[in-house]
Short mmCIF file of C-alpha atoms in Angstrom, two decimals:
data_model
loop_
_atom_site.label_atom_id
_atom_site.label_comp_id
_atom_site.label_asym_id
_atom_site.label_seq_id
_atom_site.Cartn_x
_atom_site.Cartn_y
_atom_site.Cartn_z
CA UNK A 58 15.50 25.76 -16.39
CA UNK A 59 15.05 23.62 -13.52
CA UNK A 60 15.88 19.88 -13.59
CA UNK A 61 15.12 17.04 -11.40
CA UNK A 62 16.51 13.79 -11.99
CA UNK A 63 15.44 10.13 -10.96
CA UNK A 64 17.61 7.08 -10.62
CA UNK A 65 16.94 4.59 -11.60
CA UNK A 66 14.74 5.17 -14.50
CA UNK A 67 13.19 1.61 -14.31
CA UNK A 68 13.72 -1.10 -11.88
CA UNK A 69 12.99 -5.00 -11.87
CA UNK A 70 12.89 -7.01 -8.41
CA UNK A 71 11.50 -10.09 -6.61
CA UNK A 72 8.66 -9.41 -4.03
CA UNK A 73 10.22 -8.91 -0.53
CA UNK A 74 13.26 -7.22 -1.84
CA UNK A 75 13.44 -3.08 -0.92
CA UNK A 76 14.26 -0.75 -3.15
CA UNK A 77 15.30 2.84 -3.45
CA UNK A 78 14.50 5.42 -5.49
CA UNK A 79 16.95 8.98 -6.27
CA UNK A 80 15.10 12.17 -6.72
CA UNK A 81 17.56 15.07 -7.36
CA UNK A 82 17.58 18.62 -7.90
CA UNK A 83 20.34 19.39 -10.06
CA UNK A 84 20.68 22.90 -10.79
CA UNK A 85 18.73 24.66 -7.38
CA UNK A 86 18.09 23.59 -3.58
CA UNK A 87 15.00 22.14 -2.51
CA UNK A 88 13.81 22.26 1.05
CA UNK A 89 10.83 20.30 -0.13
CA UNK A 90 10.27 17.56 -2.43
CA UNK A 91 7.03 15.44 -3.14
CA UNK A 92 6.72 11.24 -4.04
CA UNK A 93 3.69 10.83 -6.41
CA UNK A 94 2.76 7.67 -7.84
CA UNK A 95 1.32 6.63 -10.86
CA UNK A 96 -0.61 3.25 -11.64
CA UNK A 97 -1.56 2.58 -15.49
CA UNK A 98 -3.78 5.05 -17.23
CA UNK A 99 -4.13 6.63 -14.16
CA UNK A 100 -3.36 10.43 -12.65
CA UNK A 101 -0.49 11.10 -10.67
CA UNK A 102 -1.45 10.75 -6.45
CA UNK A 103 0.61 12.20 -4.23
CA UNK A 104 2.21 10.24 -1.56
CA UNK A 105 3.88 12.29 0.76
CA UNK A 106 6.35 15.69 1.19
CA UNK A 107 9.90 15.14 2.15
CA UNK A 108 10.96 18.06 4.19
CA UNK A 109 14.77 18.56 4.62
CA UNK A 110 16.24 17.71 7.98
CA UNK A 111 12.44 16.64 9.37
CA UNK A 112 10.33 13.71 9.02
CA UNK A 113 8.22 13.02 5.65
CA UNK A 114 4.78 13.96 5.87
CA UNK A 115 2.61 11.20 4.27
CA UNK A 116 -0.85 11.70 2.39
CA UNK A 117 -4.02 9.35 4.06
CA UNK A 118 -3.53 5.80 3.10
CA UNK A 119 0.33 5.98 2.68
CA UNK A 120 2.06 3.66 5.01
CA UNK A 121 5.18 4.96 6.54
CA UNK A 122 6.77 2.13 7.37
CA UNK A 123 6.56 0.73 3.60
CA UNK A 124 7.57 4.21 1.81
CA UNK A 125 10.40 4.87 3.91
CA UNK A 126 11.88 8.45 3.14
CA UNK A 127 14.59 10.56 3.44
CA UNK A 128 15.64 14.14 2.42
CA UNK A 129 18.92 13.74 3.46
CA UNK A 130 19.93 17.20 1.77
CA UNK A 131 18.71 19.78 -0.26
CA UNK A 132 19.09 18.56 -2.94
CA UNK A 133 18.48 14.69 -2.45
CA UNK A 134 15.57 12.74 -1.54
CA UNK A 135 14.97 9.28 -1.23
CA UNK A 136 12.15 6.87 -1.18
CA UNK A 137 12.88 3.18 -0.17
CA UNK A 138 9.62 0.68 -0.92
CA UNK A 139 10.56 -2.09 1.90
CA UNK A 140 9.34 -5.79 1.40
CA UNK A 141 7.96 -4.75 -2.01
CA UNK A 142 4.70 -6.48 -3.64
CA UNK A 143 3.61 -6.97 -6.93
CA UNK A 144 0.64 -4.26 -6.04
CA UNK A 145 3.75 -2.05 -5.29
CA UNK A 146 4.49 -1.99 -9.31
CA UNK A 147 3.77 1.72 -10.60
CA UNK A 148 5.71 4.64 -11.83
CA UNK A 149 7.17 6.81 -9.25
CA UNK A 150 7.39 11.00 -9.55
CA UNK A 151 9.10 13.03 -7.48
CA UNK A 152 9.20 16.83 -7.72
CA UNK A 153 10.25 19.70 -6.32
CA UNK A 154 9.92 22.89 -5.43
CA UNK A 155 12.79 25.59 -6.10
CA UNK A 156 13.15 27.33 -2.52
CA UNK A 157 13.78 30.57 -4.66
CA UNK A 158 11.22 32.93 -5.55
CA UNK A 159 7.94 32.09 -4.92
CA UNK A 160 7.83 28.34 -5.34
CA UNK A 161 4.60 28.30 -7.11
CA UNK A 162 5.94 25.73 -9.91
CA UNK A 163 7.07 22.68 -8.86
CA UNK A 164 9.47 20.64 -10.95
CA UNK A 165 9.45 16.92 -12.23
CA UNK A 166 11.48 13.91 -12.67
CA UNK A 167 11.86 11.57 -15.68
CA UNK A 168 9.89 8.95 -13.34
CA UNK A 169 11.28 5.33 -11.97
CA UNK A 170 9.21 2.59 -13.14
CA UNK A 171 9.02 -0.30 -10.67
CA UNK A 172 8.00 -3.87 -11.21
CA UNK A 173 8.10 -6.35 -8.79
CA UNK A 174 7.86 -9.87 -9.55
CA UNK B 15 -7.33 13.68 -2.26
CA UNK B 16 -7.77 13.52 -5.91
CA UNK B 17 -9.59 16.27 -6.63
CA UNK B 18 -9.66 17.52 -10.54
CA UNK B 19 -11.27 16.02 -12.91
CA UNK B 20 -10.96 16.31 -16.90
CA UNK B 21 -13.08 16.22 -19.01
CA UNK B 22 -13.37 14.33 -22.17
CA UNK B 23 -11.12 11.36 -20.98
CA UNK B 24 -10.29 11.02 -24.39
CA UNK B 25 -10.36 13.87 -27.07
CA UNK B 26 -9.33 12.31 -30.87
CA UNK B 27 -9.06 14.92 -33.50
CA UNK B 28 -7.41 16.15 -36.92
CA UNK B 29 -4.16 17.81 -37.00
CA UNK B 30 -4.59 21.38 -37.24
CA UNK B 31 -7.83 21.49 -35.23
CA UNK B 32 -8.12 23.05 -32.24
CA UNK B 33 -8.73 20.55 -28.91
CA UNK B 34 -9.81 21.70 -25.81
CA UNK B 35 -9.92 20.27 -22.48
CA UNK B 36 -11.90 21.14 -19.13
CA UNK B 37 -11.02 20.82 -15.36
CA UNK B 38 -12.78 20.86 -12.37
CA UNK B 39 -12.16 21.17 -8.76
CA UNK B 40 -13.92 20.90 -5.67
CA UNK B 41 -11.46 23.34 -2.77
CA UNK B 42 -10.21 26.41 -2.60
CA UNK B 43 -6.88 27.06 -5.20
CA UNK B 44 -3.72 29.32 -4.88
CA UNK B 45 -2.86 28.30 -8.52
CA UNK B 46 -4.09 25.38 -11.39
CA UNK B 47 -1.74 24.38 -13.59
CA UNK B 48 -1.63 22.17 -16.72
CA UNK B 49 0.97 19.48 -17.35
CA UNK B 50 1.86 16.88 -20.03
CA UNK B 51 2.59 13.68 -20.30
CA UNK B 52 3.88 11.56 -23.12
CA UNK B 53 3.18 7.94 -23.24
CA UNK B 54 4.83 6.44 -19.61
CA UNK B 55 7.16 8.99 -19.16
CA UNK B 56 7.39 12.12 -16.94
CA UNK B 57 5.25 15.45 -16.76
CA UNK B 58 5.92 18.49 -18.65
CA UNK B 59 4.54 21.93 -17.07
CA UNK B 60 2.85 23.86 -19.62
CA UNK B 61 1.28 26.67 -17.65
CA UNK B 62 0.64 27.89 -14.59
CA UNK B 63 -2.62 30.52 -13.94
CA UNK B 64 -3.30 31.67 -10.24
CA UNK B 65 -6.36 32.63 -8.98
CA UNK B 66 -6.90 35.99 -9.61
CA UNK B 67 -5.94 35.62 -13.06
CA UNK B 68 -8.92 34.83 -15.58
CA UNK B 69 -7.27 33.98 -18.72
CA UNK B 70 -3.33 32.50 -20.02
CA UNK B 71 -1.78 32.42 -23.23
CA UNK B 72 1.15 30.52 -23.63
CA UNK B 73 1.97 29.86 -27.72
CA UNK B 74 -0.62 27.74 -28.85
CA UNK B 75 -1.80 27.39 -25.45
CA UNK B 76 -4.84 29.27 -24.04
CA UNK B 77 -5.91 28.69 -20.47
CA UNK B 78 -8.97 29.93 -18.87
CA UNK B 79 -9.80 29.89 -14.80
CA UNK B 80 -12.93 30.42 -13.83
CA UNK B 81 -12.91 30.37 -9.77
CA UNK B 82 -16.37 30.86 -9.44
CA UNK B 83 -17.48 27.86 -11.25
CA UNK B 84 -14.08 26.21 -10.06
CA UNK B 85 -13.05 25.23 -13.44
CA UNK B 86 -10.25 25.82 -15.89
CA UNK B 87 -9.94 24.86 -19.49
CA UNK B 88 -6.91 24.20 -21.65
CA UNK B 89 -7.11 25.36 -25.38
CA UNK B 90 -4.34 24.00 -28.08
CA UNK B 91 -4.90 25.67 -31.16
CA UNK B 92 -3.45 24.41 -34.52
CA UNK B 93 -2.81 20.92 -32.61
CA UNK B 94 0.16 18.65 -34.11
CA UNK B 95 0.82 15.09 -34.37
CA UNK B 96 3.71 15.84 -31.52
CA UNK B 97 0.53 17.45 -29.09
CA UNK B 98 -0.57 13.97 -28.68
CA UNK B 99 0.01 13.20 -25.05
CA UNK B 100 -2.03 13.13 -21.72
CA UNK B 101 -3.06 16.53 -19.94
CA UNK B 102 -3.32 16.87 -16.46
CA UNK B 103 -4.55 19.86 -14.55
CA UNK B 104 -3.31 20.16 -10.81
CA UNK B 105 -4.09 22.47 -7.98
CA UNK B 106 -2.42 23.95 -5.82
CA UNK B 107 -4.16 24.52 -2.33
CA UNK B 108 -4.20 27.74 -0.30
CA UNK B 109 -0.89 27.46 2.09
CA UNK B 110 2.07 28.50 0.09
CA UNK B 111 4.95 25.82 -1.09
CA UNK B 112 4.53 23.11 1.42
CA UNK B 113 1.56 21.29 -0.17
CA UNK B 114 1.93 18.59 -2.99
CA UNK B 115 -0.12 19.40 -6.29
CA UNK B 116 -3.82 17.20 -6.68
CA UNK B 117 -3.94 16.07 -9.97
CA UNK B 118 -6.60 15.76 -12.02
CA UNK B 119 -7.39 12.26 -13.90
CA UNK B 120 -6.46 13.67 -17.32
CA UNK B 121 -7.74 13.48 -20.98
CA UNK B 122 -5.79 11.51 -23.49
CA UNK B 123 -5.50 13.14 -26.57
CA UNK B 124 -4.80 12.05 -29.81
CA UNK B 125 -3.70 14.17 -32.78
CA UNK B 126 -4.47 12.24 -36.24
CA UNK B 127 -2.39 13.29 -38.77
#
């Protein structure tokens, strides 16, 4: 099946460092790949779609100067959380979508968790 | 925007009994699917059910989609100590692969053994 990976899987750093977060398809190309995140005990809220070779498209609320990301390949996307914050600590999920067929499932990471002290 | 919502938030029952789980959503869907996720780590798709479809089965999984009522359920039969997990349903709006999934705020179950 399908596999995305993440790296890395968990991530310590002092507030106004950046950091940057892997999502890769391994096994298929991806023209598209999403950024959720996840705060504790809470549902997954998407942050924005990473289109290959365009801009991101972020959801309402989503700053684009903070989530800075690139889809630098089809198989490779990156999200880089500039000057990070302590309310920046949350688990991270990207996904994507297998350009083949009819891209109606879309495929997970493992997750980075981020803290940021 | 956060759109699904489960229902119970939390569901606690005997191994071997069957747990079910309800979503609801407010737009227009393409497809509602049902993920899983263990304890802080990442999601698992179960099952996927479009639109036209009514009903799912899947193993021990049973989904239902009612559009009308804009609601699904997720049926585990013969649950096991390993079901226990979090269950998210997620839509997927009208417009074809471009659009990221809206999750639903799941229901935490627990399987006693």
């Amino acid at each position: 099946g399908a596999v995305v990976s993440q790296h890395p899987s968990r991530v310590i750093c002092k507030s106004g460092t950046s950091v940057k977060i892997e999502c890769r398809s391994l096994d298929f190309q991806a023209t598209t790949m999403f950024w959720y995140r996840q705060f504790p005990k809470q549902s997954l809220m998407l942050m924005a779609t990473s289109n290959e070779g365009s801009k991101a498209t972020y959801e309402q609320g989503v700053e684009k100067d903070k989530f800075l990301i690139n889809h630098a390949s089809l198989t490779l996307s990156t999200l880089t959380v500039t000057s990070a914050h302590p309310e920046d600590s949350s688990f991270y999920i990207c996904s994507a979508r297998d350009q083949r067929g009819t891209q109606e499932t879309q495929y997970f990471g493992p997750g980075t968790r981020l803290l940021v002290l | 925007s956060q759109q699904g919502e489960e229902d119970p938030q939390a569901l606690s029952i005997q191994e071997g009994e069957n747990a079910t789980m309800n979503c609801s959503y407010k737009t227009s869907i393409n497809n509602l699917q049902w993920y899983r996720q263990n304890s802080g780590r990442g999601l698992v798709h179960l099952i996927l059910i479009r639109s036209n479809e009514r009903e799912k089965h899947s193993g021990r999984l049973r989904v239902t989609l009612d559009t009308s009522k804009k609601s699904s359920s997720l049926l585990i039969t013969a649950s096991r100590a390993a079901d226990t997990a979090s269950y998210f349903c997620a839509t997927d709006a009208p417009g074809g692969g471009a659009d990221g999934l809206t999750f639903g705020k799941g229901t935490h179950l627990i399987i006693q053994p």
